[in-house]
Coordinates of C-alpha atoms and ligand atoms in Angstrom, one line a residue:
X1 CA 137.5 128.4 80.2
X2 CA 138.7 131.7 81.4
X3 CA 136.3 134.3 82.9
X4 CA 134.1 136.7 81.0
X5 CA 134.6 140.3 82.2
X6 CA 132.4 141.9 84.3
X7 CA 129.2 143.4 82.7
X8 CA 130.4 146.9 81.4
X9 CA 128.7 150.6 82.4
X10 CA 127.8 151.2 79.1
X11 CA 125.2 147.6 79.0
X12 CA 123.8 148.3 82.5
X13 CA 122.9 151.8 81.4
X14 CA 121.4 150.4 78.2
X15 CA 119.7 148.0 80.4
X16 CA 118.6 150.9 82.8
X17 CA 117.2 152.3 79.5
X18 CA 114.8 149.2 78.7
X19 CA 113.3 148.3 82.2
X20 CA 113.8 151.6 84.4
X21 CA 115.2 152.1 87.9
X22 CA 112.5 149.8 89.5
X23 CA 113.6 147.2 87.0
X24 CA 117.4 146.9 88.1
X25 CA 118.6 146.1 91.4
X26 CA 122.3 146.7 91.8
X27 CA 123.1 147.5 95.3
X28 CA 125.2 144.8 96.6
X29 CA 123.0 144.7 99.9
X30 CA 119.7 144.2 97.7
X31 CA 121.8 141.7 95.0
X32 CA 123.3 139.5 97.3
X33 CA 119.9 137.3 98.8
X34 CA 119.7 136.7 94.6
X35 CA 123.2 135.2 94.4
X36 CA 122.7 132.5 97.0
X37 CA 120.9 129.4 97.1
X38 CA 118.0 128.1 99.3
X39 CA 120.5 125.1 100.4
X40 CA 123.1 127.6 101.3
X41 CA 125.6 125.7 99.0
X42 CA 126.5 128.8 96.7
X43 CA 127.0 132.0 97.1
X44 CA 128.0 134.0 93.8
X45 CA 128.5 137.8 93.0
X46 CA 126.4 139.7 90.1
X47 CA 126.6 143.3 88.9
X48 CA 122.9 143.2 88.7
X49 CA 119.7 141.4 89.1
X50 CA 117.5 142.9 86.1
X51 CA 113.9 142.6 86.7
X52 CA 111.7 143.2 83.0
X53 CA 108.3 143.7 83.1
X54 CA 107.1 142.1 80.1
X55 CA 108.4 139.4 77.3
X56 CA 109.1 142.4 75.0
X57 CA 111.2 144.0 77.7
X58 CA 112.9 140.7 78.4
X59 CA 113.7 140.1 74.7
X60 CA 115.3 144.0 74.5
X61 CA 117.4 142.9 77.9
X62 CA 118.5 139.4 76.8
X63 CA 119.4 141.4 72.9
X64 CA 121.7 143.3 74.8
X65 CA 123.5 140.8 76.7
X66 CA 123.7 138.8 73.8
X67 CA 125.3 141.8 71.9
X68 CA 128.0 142.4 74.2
X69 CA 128.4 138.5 75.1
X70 CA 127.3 138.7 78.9
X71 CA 126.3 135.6 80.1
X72 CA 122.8 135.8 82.2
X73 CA 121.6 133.2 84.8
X74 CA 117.8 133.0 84.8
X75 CA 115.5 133.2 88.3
X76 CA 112.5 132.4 89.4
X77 CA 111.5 131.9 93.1
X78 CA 115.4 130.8 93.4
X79 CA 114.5 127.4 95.4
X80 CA 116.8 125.3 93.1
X81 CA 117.7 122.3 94.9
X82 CA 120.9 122.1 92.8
X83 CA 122.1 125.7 92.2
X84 CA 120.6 125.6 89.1
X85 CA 119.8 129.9 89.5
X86 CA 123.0 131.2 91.0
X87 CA 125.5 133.2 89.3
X88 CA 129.5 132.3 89.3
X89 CA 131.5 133.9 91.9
X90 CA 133.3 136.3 89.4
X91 CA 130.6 138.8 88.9
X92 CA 130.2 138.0 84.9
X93 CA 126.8 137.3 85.1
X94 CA 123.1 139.0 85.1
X95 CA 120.4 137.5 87.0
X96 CA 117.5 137.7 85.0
X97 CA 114.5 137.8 87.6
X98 CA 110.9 137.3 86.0
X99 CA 109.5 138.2 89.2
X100 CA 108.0 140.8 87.6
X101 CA 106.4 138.8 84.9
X102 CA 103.4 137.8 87.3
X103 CA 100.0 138.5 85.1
X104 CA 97.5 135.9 84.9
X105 CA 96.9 136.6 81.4
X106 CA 94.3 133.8 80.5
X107 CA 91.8 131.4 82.3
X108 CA 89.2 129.0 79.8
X109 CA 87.2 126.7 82.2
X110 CA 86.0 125.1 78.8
X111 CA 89.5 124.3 77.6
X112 CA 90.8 123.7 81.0
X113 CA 93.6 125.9 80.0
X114 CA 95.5 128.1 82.5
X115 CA 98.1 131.2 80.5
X116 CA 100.2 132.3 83.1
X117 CA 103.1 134.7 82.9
X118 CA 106.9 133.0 84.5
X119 CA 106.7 135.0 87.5
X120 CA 103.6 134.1 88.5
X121 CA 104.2 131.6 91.5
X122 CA 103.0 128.4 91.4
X123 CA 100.8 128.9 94.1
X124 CA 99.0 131.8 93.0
X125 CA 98.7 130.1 89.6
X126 CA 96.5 127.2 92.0
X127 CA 94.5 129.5 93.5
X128 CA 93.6 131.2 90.4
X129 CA 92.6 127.7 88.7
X130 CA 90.8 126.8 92.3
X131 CA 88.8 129.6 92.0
X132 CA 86.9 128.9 88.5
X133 CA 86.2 125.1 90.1
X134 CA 89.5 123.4 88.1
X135 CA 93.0 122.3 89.5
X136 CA 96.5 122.3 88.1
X137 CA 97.9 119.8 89.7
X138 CA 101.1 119.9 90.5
X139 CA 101.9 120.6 94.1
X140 CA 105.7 121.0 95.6
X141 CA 106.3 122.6 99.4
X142 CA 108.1 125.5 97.7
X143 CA 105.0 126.5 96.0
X144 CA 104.7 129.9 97.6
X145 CA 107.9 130.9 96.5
X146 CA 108.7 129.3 93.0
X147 CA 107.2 130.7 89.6
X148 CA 105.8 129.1 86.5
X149 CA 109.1 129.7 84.5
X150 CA 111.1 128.2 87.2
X151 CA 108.7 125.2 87.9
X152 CA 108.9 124.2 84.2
X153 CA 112.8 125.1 83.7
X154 CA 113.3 122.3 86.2
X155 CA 110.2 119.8 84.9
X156 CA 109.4 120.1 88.8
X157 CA 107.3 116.5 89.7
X158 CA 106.3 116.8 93.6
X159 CA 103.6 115.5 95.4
X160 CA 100.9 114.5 92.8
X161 CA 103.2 112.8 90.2
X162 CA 102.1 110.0 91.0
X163 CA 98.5 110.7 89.2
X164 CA 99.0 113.6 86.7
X165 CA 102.7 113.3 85.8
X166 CA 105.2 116.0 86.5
X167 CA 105.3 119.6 85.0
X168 CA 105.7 118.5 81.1
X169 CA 102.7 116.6 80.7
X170 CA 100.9 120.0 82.0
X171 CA 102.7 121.8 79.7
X172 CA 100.4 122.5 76.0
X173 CA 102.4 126.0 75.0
X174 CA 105.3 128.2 75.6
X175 CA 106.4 131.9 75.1
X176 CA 110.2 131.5 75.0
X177 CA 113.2 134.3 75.1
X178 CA 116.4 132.9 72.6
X179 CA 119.5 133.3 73.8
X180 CA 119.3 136.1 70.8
X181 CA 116.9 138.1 71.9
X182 CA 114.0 136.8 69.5
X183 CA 111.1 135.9 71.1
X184 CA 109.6 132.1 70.1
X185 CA 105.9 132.9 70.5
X186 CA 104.7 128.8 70.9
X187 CA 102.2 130.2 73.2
X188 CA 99.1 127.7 71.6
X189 CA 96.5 125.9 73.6
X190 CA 96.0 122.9 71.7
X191 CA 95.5 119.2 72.7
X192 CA 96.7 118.1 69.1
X193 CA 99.4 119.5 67.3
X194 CA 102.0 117.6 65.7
X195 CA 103.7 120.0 63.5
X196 CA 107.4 119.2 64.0
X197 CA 109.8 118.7 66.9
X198 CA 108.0 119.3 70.0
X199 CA 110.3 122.2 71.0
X200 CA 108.2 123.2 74.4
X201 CA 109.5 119.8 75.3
X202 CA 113.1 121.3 74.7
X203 CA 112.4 124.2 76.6
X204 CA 110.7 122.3 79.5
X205 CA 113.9 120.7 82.1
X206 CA 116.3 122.9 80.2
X207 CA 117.3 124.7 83.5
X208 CA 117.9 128.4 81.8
X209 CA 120.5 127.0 79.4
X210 CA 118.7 127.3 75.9
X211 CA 116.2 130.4 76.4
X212 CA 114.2 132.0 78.8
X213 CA 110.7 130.9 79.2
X214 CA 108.2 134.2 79.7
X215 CA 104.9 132.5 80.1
X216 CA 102.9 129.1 79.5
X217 CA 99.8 127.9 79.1
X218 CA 99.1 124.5 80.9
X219 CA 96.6 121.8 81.5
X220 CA 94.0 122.0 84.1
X221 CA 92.0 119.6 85.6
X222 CA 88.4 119.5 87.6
X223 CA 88.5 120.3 90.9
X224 CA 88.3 117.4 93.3
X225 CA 84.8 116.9 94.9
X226 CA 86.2 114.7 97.2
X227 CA 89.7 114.3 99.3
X228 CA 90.2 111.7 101.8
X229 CA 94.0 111.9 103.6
X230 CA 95.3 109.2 105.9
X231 CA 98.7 108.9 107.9
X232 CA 99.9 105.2 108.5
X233 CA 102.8 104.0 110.8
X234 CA 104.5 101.6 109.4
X235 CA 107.9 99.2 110.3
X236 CA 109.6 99.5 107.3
X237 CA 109.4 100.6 103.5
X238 CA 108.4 97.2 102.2
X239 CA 104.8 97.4 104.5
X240 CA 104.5 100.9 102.6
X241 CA 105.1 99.3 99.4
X242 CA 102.4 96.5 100.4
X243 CA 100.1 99.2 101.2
X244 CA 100.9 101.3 98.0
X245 CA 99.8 98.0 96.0
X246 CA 96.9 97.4 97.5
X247 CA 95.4 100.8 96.6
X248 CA 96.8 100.6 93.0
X249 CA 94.4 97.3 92.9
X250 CA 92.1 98.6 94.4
X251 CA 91.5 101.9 92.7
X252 CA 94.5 103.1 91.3
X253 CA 92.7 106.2 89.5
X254 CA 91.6 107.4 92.8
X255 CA 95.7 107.7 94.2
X256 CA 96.5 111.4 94.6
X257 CA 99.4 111.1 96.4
X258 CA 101.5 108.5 97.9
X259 CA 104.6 109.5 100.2
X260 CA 106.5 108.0 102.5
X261 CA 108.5 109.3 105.3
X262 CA 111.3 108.4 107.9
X263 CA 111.0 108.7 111.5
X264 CA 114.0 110.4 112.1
X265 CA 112.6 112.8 109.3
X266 CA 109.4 113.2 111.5
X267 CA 111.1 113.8 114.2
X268 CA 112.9 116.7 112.8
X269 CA 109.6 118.0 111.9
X270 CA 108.0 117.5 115.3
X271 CA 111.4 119.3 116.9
X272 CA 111.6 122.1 114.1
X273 CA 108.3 123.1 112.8
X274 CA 105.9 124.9 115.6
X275 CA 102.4 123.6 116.1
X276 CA 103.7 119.9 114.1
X277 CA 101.7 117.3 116.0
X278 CA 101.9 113.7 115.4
X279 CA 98.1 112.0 115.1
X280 CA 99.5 108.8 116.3
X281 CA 98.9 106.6 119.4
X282 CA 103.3 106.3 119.2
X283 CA 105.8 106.6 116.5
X284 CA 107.2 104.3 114.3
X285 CA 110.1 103.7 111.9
X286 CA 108.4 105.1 108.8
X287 CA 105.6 106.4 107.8
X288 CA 103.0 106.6 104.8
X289 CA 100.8 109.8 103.6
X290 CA 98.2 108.5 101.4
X291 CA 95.5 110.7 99.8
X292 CA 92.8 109.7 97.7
X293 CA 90.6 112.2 95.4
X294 CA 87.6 112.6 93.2
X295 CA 86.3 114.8 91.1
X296 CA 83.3 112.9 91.8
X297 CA 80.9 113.9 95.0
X298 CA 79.7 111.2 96.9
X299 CA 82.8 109.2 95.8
X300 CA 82.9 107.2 98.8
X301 CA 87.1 107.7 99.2
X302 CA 86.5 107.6 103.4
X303 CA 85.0 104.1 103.0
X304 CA 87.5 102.9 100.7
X305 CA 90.4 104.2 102.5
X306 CA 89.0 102.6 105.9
X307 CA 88.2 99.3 104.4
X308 CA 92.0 99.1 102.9
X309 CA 93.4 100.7 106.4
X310 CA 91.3 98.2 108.3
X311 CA 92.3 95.1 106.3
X312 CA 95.9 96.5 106.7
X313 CA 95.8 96.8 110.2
X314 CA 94.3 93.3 110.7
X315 CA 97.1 91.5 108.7
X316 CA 99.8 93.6 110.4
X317 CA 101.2 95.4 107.1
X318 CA 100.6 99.3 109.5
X319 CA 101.3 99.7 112.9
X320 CA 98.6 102.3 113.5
X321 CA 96.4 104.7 111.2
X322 CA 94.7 108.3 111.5
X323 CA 92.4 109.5 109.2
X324 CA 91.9 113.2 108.5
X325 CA 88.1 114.2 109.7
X326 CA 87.7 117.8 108.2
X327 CA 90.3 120.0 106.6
X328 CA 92.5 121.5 109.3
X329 CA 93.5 117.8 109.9
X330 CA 94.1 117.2 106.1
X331 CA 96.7 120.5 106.5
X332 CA 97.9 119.3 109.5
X333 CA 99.3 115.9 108.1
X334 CA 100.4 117.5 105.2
X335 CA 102.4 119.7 106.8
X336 CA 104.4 116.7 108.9
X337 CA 105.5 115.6 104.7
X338 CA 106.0 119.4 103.5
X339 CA 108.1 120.5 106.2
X340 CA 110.6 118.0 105.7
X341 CA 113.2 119.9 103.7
X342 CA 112.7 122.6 106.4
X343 CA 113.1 120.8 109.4
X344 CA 116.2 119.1 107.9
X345 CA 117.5 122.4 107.4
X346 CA 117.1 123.4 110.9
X347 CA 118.3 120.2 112.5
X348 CA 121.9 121.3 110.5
X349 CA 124.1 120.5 107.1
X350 CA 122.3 117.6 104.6
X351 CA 123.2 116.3 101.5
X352 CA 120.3 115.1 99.6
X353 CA 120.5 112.4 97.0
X354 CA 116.9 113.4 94.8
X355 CA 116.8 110.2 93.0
X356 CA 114.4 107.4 91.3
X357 CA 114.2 103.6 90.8
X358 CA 111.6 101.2 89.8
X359 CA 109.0 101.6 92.7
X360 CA 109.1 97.8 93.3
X361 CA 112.8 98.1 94.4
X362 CA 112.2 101.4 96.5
X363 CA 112.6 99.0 100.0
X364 CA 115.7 97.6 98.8
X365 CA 117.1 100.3 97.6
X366 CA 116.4 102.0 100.8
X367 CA 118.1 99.3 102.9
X368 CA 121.1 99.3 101.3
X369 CA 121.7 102.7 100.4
X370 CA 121.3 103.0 104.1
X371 CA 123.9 100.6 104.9
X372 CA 126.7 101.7 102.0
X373 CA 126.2 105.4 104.0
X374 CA 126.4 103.7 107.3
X375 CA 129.9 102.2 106.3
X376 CA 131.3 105.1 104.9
X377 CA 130.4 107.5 107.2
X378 CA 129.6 105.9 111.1
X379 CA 127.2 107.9 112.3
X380 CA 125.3 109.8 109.4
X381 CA 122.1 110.0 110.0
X382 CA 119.7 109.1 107.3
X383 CA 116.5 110.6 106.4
X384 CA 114.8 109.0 103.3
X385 CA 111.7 110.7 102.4
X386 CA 109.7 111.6 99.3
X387 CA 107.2 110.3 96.4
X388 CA 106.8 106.7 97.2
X389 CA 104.5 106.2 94.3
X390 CA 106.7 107.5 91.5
X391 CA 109.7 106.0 92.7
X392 CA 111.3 109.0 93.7
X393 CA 113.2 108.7 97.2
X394 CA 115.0 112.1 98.5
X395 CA 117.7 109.5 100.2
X396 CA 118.7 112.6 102.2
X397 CA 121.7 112.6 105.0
X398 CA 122.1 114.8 108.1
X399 CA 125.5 115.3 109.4
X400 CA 126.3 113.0 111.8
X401 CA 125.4 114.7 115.9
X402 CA 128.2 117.1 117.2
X403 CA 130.2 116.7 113.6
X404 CA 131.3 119.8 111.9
X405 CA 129.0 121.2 109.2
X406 CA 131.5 122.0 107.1
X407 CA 133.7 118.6 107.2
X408 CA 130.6 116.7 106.3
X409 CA 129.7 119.0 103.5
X410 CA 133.3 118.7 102.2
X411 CA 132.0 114.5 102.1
X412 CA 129.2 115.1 99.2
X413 CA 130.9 113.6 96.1
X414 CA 131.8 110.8 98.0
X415 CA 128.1 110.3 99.7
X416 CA 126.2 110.9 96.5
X417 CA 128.7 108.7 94.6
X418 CA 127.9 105.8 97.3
X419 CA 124.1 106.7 97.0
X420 CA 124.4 106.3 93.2
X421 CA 125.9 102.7 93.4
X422 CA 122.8 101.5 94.6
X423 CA 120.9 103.5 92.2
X424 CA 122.4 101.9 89.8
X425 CA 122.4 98.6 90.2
X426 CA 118.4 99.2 90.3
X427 CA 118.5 100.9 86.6
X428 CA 117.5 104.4 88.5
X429 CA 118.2 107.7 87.8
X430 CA 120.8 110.1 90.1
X431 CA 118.1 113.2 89.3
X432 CA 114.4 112.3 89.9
X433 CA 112.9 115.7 89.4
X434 CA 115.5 118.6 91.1
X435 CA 117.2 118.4 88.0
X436 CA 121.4 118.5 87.4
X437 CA 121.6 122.3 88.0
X438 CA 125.7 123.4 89.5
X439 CA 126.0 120.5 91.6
X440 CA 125.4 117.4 89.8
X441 CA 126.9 118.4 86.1
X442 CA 130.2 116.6 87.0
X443 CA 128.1 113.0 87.3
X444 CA 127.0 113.5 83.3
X445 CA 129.0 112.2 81.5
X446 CA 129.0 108.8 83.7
X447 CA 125.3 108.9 83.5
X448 CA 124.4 110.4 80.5
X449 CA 128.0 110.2 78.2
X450 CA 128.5 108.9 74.8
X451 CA 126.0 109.7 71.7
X452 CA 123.4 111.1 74.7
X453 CA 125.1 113.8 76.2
X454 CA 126.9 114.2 72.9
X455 CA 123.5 115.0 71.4
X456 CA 122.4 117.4 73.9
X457 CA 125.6 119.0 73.7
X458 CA 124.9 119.7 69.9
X459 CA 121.6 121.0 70.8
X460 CA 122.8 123.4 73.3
X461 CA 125.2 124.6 70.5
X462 CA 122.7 125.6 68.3
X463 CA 120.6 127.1 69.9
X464 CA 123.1 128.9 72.3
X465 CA 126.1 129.3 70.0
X466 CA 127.5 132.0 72.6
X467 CA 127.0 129.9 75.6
X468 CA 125.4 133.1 77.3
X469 CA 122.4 130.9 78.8
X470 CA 123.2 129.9 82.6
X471 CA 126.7 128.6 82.0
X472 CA 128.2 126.0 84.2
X473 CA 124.6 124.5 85.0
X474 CA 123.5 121.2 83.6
X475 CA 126.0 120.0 81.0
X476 CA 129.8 119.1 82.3
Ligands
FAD501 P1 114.7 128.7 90.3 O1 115.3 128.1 91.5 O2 114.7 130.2 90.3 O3 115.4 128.2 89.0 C1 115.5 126.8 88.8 C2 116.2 126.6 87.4 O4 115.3 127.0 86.4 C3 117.5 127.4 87.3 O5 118.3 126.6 86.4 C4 117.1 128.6 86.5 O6 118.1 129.2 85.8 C5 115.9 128.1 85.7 N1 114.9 129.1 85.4 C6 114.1 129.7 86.3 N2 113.2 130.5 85.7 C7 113.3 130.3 84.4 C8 112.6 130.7 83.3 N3 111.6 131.6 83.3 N4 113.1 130.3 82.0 C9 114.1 129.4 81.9 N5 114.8 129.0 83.0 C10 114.4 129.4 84.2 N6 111.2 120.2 93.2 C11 110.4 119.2 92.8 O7 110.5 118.8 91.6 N7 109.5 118.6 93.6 C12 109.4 118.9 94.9 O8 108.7 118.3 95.7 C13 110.2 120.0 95.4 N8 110.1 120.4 96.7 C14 110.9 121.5 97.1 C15 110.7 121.9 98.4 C16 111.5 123.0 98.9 C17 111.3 123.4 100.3 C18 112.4 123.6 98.0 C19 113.2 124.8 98.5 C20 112.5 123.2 96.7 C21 111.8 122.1 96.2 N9 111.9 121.7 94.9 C22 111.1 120.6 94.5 C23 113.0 122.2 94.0 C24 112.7 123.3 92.9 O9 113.2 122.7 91.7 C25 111.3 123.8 92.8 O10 111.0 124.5 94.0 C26 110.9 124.6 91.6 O11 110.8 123.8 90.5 C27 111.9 125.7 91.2 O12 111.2 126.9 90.9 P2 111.9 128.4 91.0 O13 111.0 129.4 90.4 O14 112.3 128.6 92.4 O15 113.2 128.2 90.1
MLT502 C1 110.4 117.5 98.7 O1 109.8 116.7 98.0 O2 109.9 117.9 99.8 C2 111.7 118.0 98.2 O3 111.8 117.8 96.8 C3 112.7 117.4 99.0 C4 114.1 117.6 99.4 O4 114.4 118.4 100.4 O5 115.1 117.0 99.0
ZN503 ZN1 110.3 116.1 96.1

């Protein structure tokens, strides 16, 4: 496809018009942290980041672009995993930022309904919902920094899948910008309402390619009375699986979170990340961060989480065990899980495979994804970490010691392709929750060709005849 021209004087002064000078960044020096990516993978060029202050400003912006056919790349908090909010290297697009969409506008502790506006971040969205006694639960380690808009763009799962589900089962309304300009006010807060397609479903995962989502209103749930946290060595992901089963029979209803780590990843952590402590007698191969909670007091989660750590370190299935006493330990192990992708960064170049398969086959598929990398490249070093309990292993690689960063980065088709092999043979899926965004659309139509991707094709057709919405990301 050949290159749209640059944005012209005459829509950036039009723009100017709609949002004002404090809504338009267009300094290179101020443009140029909104063109990269968190991964450092891509870096593109943009005329402008524009900045609206409310939906109706939004729509007027996105009506413009649409009028003179500029395409416009959509950002939140910009932690994409997959380049899903940079713009091409040509300088044809606007980012649209909804950093300044950032009102709480609605709270109901009766309906357990939080209405936030896209640029609110996720965290602040929490803390809000913490504050009247209720959670939304969803939790991911760039919660500081990513927005509502961004969050749901990319159906972001995180820590607490494995008990609430990921962002679209939070999601019960939209407001939505079309790629026109119109504004799809879907903005309802009902439990029940099947009146058609479900097209907040649509929007939700759709990665800025059909519309631009300016605020949501999503699910809460009570506030947990009671949290009980535990780190557990283990010597390999089959123990952690064993482990994972027992407190699904147990009490499955009870399982906040269940992760699983490497030691290599720890060790990154423990190297990287000041103040990261280790609560264990020694370190071992891999280990598990379970947490329990309640929205019951007096739930008894300590007991039940000794009585299962006991048993397991009786029969062997843990090495060793340490469970968190008061709240600055709880943080403490957390932060040895959500300091991962940090640490990784720090320790030098990674290519991440974000993918999912059956949880019963998580061991094996760690095993021999491990030895396929091994094979192809001597040396890599291997870091699988992630949500255990859903399935969903970040089968992450660090370039192999005193290798060039660049060489190995050069390797990425031919590591994810050889991470995908053994995804497939388990039925998996080659995007658990980071979503296809500029580096994975090449690997669609494998996965997803044929009457699928044919279909979604159609979809993004109609509702984006011009193609203006985020192009390049998502579909080949
Ligand atoms: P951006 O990066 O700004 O955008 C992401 C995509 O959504 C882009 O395609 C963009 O065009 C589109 N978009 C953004 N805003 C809108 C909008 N308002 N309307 C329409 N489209 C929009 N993800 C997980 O799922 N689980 C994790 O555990 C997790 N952990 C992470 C940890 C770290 C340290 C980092 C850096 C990232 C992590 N991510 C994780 C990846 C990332 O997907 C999430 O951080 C988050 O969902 C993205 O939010 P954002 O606001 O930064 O979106
Ligand atoms: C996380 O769960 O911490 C991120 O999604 C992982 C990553 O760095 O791949
Ligand atoms: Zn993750």
């Amino acid at each position: 496809m050949p290159h749209k021209p640059p944005p012209t004087a005459a829509l950036l002064g039009a723009i100017r018009t709609v949002v004002g000078d404090r809504g338009m960044l267009t300094d290179p020096t101020d443009t140029e942290p909104y063109a990269g990516d968190w991964r450092r993978l891509y870096q593109g060029r943009t005329s402008a980041v524009i900045r609206p202050g409310t939906t109706d400003e939004l729509a007027a912006v996105i009506g413009l672009c649409a009028a003179a056919g500029t395409p416009v790349v959509p950002q939140g908090g910009n932690t994409s995993m997959v380049g899903g909010a940079v713009p091409d290297e040509n300088g044809s697009e606007l980012i649209v930022s909804t950093a300044r969409l950032n009102r709480i506008r609605d709270l109901d502790p009766a309906d357990m309904t939080l209405t936030v506006e896209a640029g609110v971040t996720l965290k602040a969205a929490q803390t809000a919902a913490a504050e009247q006694g209720c959670l939304l639960p969803l939790s991911i380690s760039s919660e500081g920094t990513a927005q509502i808009g961004g969050v749901l763009a990319t159906n972001a799962g995180g820590n607490n899948t494995v008990r609430y589900g990921n962002a679209r089962d939070l999601v019960l309304g939209l407001e939505v910008v079309l790629p026109d300009g119109t504004i799809w006010n879907g903005l309802r807060r009902l439990r029940k309402d099947n009146t058609g397609y479900c097209l907040r479903q649509l929007f939700t995962g759709s990665e800025g390619t059909l519309g631009i989502i300016a605020a949501a209103v999503l699910k809460l749930v009570p506030r947990p009375k009671e949290v009980a946290v535990a780190l557990c060595g283990v010597d390999s992901p089959d123990a952690a699986l064993t482990l994972f089963t027992r407190f699904q029979t147990y009490d499955a209803a009870s399982v906040s979170a269940f992760e699983l780590m490497s030691g290599l990843g720890t060790e990154f952590v423990l190297k990287h990340i000041p103040g990261a402590v280790l609560p264990l007698e020694s370190a071992a191969p891999f280990y598990v961060l379970a947490e329990l909670a309640s929205p019951r007091p007096g739930a008894g989660l300590r007991g039940m989480l000794e009585q299962i750590l006991e048993q397991a370190l009786t029969d062997g299935t843990i090495l060793d065990a340490a469970i968190a006493a008061s709240e600055a330990q709880r943080s403490a192990i957390w932060r040895l899980r959500e300091e991962h992708s940090e640490a990784q960064k720090r320790e030098g170049a990674s290519i991440k495979n974000d993918v999912s398969v059956p949880v019963s086959k998580v061991p094996a598929f760690i095993r021999q994804a491990t030895a396929a990398c091994h094979a192809l490249m001597p040396g890599v070093r291997v870091v699988p970490f992630g949500h255990m309990g859903d399935g969903n292993i970040h089968f992450n690689l660090e370039q192999p010691a005193g290798s060039d960063a660049a060489w190995f980065l050069a390797q990425d088709h031919a590591i994810m392709d050889t991470v995908n092999a053994v995804v497939r043979a388990y039925d998996g899926s080659f995007s658990a929750e980071h979503g296809i965004g500029k580096l994975k659309p090449y690997m669609m139509p494998d996965w997803r060709g044929g009457a699928e991707l044919a279909l979604m094709q159609r979809i993004k057709a109609a509702i984006d005849p011009a193609g203006i919405m985020n192009p390049g990301k998502l579909l080949p």
